[in-house]
Short mmCIF file of C-alpha atoms and ligand atoms in Angstrom, two decimals:
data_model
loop_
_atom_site.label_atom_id
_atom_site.label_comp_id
_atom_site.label_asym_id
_atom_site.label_seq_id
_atom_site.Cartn_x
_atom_site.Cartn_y
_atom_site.Cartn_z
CA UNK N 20 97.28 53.83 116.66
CA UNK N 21 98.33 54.88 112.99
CA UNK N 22 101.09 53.79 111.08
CA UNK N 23 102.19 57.06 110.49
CA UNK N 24 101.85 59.65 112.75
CA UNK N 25 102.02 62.94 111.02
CA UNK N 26 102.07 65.83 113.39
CA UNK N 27 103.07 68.50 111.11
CA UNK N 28 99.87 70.23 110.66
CA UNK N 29 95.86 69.73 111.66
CA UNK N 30 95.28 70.45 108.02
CA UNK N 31 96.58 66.62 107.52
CA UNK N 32 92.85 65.66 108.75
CA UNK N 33 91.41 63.24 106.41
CA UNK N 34 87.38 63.52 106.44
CA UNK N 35 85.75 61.04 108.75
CA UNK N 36 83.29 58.32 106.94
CA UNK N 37 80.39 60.58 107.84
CA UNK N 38 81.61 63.30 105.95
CA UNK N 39 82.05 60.98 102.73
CA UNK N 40 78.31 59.92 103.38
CA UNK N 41 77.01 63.12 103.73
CA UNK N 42 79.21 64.09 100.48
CA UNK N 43 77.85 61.48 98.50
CA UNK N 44 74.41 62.54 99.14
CA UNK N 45 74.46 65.97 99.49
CA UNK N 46 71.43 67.87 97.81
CA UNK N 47 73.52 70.49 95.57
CA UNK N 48 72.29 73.70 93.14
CA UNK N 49 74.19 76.36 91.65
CA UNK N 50 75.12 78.51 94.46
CA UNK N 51 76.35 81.39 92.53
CA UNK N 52 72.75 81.18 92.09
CA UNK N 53 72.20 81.12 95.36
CA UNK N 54 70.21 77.48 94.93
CA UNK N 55 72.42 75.18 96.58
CA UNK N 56 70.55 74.05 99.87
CA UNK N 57 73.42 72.66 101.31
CA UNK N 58 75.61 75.49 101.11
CA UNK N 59 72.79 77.20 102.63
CA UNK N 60 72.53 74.99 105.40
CA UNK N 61 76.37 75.01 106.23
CA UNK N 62 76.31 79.27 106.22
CA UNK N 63 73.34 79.00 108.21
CA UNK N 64 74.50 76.68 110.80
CA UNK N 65 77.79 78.61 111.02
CA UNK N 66 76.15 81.98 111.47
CA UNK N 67 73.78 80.35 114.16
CA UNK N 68 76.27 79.17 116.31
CA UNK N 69 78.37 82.51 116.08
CA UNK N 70 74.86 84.53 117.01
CA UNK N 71 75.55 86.23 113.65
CA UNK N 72 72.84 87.58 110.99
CA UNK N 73 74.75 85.54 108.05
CA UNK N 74 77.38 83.28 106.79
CA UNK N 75 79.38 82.61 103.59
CA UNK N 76 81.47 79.79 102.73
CA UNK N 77 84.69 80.46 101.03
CA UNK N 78 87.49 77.94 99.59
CA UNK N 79 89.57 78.82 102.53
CA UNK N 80 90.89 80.20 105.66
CA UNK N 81 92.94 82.62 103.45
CA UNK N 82 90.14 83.55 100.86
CA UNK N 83 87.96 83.91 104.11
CA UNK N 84 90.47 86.81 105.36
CA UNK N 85 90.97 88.30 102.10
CA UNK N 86 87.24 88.77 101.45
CA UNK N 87 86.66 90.26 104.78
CA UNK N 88 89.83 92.69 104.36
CA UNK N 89 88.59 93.85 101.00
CA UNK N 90 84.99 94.28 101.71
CA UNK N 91 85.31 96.31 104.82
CA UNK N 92 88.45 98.61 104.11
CA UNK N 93 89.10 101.08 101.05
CA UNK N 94 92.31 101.78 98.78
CA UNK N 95 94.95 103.43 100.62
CA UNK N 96 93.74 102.34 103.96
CA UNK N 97 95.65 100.63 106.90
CA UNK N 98 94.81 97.71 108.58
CA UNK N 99 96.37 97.12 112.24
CA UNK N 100 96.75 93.44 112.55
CA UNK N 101 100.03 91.50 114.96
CA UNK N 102 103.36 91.24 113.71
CA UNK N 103 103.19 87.62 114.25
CA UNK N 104 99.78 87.25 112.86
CA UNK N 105 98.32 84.52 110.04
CA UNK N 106 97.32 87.39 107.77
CA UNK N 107 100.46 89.73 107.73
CA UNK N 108 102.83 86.84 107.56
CA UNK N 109 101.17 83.18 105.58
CA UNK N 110 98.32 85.08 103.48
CA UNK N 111 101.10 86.33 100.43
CA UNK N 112 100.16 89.52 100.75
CA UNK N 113 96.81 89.01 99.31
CA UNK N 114 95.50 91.83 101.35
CA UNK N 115 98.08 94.61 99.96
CA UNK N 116 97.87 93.39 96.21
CA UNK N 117 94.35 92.43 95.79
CA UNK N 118 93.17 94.63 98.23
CA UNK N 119 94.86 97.86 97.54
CA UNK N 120 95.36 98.29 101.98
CA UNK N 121 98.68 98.91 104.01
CA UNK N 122 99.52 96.69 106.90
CA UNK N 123 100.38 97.95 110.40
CA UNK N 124 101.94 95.36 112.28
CA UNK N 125 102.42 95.83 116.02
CA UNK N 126 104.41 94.06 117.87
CA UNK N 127 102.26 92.41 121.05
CA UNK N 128 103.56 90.16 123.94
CA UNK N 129 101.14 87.09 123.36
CA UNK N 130 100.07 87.61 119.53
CA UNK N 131 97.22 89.67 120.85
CA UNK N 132 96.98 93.25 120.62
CA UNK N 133 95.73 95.05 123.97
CA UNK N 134 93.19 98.00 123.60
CA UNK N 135 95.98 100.08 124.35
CA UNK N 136 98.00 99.36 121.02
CA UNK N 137 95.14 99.71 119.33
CA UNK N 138 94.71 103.16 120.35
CA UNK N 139 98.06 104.12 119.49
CA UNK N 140 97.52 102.41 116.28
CA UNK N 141 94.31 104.01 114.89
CA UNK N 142 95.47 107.32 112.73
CA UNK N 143 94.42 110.79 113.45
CA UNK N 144 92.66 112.53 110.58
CA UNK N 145 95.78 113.85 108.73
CA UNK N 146 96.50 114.76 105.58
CA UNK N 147 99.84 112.79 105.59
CA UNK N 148 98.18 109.21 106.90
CA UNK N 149 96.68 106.48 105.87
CA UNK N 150 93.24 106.28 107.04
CA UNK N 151 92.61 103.00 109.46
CA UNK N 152 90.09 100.67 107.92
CA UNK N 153 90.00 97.55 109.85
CA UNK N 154 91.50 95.92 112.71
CA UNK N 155 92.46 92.05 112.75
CA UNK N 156 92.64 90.07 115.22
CA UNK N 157 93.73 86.08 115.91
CA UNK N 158 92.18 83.31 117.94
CA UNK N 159 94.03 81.12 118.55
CA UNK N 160 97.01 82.28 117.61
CA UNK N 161 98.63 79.99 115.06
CA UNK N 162 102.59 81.30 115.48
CA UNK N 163 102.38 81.23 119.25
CA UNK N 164 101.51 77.86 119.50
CA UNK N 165 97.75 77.67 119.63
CA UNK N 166 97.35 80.39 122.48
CA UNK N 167 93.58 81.89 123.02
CA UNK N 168 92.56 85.34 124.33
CA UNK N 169 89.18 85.63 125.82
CA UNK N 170 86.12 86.64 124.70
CA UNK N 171 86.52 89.53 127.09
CA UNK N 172 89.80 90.58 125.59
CA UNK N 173 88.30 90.73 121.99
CA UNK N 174 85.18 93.02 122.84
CA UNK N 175 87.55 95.51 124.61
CA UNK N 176 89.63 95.84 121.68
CA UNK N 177 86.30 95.92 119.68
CA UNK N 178 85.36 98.48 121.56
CA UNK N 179 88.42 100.74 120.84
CA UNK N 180 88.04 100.25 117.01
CA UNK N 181 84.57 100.99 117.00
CA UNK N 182 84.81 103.95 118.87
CA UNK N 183 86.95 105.34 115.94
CA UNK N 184 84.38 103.63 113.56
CA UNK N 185 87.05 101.06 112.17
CA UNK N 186 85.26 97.55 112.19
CA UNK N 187 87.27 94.48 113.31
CA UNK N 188 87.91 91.24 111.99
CA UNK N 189 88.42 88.14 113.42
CA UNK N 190 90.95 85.54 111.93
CA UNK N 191 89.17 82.25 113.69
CA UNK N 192 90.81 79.83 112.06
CA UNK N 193 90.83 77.39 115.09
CA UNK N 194 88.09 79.26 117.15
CA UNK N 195 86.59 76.15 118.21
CA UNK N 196 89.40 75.27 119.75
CA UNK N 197 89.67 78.40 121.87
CA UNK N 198 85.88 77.80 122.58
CA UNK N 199 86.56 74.53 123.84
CA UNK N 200 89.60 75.52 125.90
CA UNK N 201 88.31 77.72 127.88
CA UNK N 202 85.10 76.40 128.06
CA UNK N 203 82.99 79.20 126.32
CA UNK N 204 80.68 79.42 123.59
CA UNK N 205 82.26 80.21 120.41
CA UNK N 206 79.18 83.47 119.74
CA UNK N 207 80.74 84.88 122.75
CA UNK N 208 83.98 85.61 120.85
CA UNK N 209 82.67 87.15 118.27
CA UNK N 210 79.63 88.97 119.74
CA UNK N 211 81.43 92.54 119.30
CA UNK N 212 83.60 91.82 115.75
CA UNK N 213 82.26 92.81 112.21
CA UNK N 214 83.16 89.69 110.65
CA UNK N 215 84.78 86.57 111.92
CA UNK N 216 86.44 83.49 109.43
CA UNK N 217 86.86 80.14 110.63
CA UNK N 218 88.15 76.74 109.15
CA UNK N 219 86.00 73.98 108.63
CA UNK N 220 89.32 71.86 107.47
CA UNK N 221 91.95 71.86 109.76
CA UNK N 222 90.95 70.44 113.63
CA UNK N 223 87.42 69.97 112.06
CA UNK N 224 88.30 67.61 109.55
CA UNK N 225 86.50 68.53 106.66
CA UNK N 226 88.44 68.32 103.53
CA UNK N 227 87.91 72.10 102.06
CA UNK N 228 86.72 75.40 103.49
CA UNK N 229 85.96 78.10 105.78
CA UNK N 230 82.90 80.21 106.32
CA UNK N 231 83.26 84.12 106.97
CA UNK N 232 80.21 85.07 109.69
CA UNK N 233 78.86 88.70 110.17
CA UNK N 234 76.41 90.91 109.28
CA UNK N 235 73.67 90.75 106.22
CA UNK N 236 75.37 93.78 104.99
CA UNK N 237 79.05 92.37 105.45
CA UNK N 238 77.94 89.35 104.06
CA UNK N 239 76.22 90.81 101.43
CA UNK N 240 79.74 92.74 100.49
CA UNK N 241 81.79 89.69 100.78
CA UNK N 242 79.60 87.62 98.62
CA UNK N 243 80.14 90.47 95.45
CA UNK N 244 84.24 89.89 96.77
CA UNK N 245 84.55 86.05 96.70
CA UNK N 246 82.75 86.32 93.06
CA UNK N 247 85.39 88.83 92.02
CA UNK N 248 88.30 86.29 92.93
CA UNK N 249 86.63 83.59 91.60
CA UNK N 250 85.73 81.55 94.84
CA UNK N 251 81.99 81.57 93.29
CA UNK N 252 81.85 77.90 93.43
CA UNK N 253 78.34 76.10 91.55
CA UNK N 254 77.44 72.54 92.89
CA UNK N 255 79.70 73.43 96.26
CA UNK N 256 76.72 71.47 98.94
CA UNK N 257 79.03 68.72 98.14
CA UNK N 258 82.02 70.06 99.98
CA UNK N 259 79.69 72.15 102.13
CA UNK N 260 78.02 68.79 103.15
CA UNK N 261 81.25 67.63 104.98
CA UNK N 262 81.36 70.75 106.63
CA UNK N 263 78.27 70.61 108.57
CA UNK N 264 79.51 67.22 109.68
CA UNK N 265 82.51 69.24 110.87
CA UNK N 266 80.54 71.96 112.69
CA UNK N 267 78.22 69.20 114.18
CA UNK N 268 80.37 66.49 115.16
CA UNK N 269 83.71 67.36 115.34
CA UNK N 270 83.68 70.62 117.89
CA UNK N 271 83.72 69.20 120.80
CA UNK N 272 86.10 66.20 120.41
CA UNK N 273 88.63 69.06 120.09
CA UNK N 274 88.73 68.25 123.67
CA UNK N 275 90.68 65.56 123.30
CA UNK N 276 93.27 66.78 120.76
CA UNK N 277 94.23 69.38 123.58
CA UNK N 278 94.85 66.22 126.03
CA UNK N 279 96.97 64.83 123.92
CA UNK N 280 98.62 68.00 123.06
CA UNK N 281 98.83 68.45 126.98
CA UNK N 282 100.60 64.85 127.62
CA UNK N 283 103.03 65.35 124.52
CA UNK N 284 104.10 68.71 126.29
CA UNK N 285 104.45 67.25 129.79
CA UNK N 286 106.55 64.45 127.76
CA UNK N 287 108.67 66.97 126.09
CA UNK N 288 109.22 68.99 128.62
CA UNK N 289 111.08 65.85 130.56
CA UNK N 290 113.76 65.55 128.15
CA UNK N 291 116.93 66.64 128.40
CA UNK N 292 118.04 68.82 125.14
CA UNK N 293 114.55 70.09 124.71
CA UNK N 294 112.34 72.54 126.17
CA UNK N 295 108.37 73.83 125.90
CA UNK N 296 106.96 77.03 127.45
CA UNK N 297 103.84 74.78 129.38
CA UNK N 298 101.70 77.96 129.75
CA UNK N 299 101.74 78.38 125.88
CA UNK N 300 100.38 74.74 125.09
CA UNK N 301 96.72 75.83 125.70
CA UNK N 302 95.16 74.17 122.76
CA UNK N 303 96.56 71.49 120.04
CA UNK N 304 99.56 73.27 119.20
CA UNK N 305 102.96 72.36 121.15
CA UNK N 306 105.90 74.15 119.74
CA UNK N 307 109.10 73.31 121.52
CA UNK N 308 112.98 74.35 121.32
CA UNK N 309 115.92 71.80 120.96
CA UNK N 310 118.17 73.89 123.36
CA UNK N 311 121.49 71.91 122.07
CA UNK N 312 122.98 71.41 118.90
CA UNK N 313 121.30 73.93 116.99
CA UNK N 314 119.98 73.41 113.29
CA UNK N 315 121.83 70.61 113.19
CA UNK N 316 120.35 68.67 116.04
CA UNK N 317 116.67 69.82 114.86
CA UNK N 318 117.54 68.14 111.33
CA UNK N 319 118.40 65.51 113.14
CA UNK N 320 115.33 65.15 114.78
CA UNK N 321 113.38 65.93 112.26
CA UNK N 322 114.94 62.95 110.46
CA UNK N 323 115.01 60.23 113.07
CA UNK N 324 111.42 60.72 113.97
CA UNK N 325 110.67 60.32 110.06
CA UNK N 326 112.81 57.28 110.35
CA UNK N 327 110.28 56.39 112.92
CA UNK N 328 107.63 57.07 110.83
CA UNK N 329 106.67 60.19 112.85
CA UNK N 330 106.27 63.26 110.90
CA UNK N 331 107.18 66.56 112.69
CA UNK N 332 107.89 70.02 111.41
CA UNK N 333 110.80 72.49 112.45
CA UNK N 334 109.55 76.23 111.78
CA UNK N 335 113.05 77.45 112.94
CA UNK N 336 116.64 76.66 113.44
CA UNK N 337 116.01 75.57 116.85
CA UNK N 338 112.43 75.39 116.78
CA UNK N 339 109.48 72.52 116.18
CA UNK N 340 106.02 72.82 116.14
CA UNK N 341 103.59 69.49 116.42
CA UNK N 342 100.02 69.85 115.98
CA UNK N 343 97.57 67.67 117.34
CA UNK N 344 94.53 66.34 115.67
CA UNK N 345 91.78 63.41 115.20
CA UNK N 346 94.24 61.42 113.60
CA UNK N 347 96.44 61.58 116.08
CA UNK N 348 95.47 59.20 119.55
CA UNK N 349 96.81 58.61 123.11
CA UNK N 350 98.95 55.20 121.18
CA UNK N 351 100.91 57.74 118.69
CA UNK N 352 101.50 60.59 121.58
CA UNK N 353 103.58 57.61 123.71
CA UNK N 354 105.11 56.64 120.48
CA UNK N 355 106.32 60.08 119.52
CA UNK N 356 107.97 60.76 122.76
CA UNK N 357 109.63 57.43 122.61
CA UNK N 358 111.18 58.54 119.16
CA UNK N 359 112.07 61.73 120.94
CA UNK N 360 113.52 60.18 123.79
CA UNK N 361 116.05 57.54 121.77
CA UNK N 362 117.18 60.33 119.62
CA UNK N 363 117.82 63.00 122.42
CA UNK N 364 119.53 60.17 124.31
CA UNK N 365 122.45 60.35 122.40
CA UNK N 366 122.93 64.03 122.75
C1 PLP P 15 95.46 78.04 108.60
C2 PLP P 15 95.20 79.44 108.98
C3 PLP P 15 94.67 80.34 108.06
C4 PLP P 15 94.48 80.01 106.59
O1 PLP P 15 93.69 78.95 106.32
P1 PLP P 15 93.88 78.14 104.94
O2 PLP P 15 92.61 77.39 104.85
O3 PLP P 15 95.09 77.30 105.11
O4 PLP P 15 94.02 79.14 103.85
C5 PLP P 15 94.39 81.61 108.49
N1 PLP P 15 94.64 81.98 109.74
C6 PLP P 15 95.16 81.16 110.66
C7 PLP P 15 95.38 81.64 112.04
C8 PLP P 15 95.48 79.86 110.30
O5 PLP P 15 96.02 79.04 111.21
#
């Protein structure tokens, strides 16, 4: 139990005391040098258990995307990526202004493109079009609550794009958790994309980073990019440190954040005045609707769980989305559906 239970976001983690240890005596270089052996070890690690040739650890999930945007397309060309996607929608644009490249958002069902769209979406050779360069994909999908596609439906789209020669990227922010969902190693995701980014902060815990997996010559590209925007980072082994931790002791407790993400759902689900899609809660995202009152009545949930010292987060007029995560137990669940329950009572 935790005095405050803060559900707005898994990025809330705070690193675990093995993380702080392994901080605190991290072996560090200068790894613009290319001497730091724990930033070594971390890239390694990460491009091990993805069953890719090498890794590269970036600042963030964002600077992860950007990178592999702008070291796989060119100026002027188009990159087919979900309308509700991370990277069309949270990344600033980063990918049109730094990165010279048009997005073509498609509208899909689940957040996931099928081969299909991604057919129609690849551009003929004409003189009037942008050229495709690169098509993104995410797992799990962050706006649709945490949903995961299978490793199945990712080579087939792979296999689309690379039939046209336009490489694919993977937005993996939370790809653990889709590995742990449905019960599959995380390499199997990835085995047919160019490059693949995933968070060692958020579910994982560690307190900065991501790490951008592919190929030596990918890798090799995106190590020139993250230079150019100034993610070159010198004595980083001691952030990297935390993030082996991550990778080695925090996958598989995911587990557990999607039971608890499961029993707040069931919870919600009960309660008159709001309502939860249960086939969407697949991971440790719940996102639910307060089906009365409108913006008001969100506000005021949003306020009487704070009262309660339970943190939630509306991303809509009618809409909330709780995240689940190792600071959140079985204790705070029951006591955040208690808060929900007294202030939907009154409705
Ligand atoms: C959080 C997130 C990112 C960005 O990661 P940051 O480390 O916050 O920059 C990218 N993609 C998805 C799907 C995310 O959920």
């Amino acid at each position: 139990m935790h005095d405050i239970v803060d559900l707005r976001s898994d990025t809330l983690t705070l690193p675990t005391p093995e993380m702080r240890d392994a901080m605190a005596r991290a072996e560090v270089g200068d790894d613009v040098w290319e001497e730091d052996p724990t930033v070594k070890r971390l890239e390694a690690l990460a491009a091990e258990r993805l069953g890719k040739a090498a890794g590269l650890f970036v600042a963030s999930g964002t600077m992860g995307n950007l990178i592999s945007v702008v070291s796989q397309t060119q100026t002027g060309q188009e990159v087919v990526v979900d309308l509700d996607s991370h990277i069309f929608n949270y990344e600033v644009a980063g990918a049109a202004v730094v990165g010279n490249v048009q997005m073509r958002p498609v509208k899909t069902a689940r957040g996931f493109l099928t081969p299909e769209q991604v057919r129609e979406a690849l551009r003929p050779a004409n003189i009037h079009l942008p050229p495709t360069g690169l098509v993104c994909i995410e797992n799990t999908h962050n706006r649709h609550g945490g949903t995961c596609c299978t490793p199945e439906e990712i080579s087939a789209i792979a296999a689309v794009a690379h039939e046209a020669s336009v490489p694919v990227h993977l937005d993996g922010a939370r790809l653990f958790n889709a590995a742990i969902a449905l019960r599959r190693p995380a390499r199997d995701f990835v085995r047919d994309v160019d490059s693949v980014t995933f968070c060692v902060s958020k579910g994982l815990a560690a307190p900065v980073g991501s790490v951008i997996c592919g190929s030596r010559e990918v890798i090799a590209k995106a190590r020139r990019v993250r230079k150019m925007l100034g993610g070159g980072m010198r004595q980083a082994g001691i952030i990297a440190a935390a993030g082996i931790v991550a990778l080695e002791r925090m996958v598989d407790r995911l587990a557990e954040d999607h039971a608890n993400a499961r029993t707040l759902a069931d919870g919600v689900a009960k309660l008159p005045g709001l309502s939860v899609d249960l086939a969407s809660v697949q991971t440790n995202i719940v996102i639910f609707r307060v089906e009365r009152g409108g913006a008001a009545a969100t506000a005021e949930l949003v306020a009487g769980c704070a009262a309660r010292k339970v943190k939630i987060h509306a991303i809509g007029p009618a809409s909330i989305r709780c995240v689940i995560h190792k600071d959140i137990d079985a204790e705070d669940i029951g006591r955040t559906l208690d808060a929900f329950a007294e202030i939907t009572r009154k409705w």
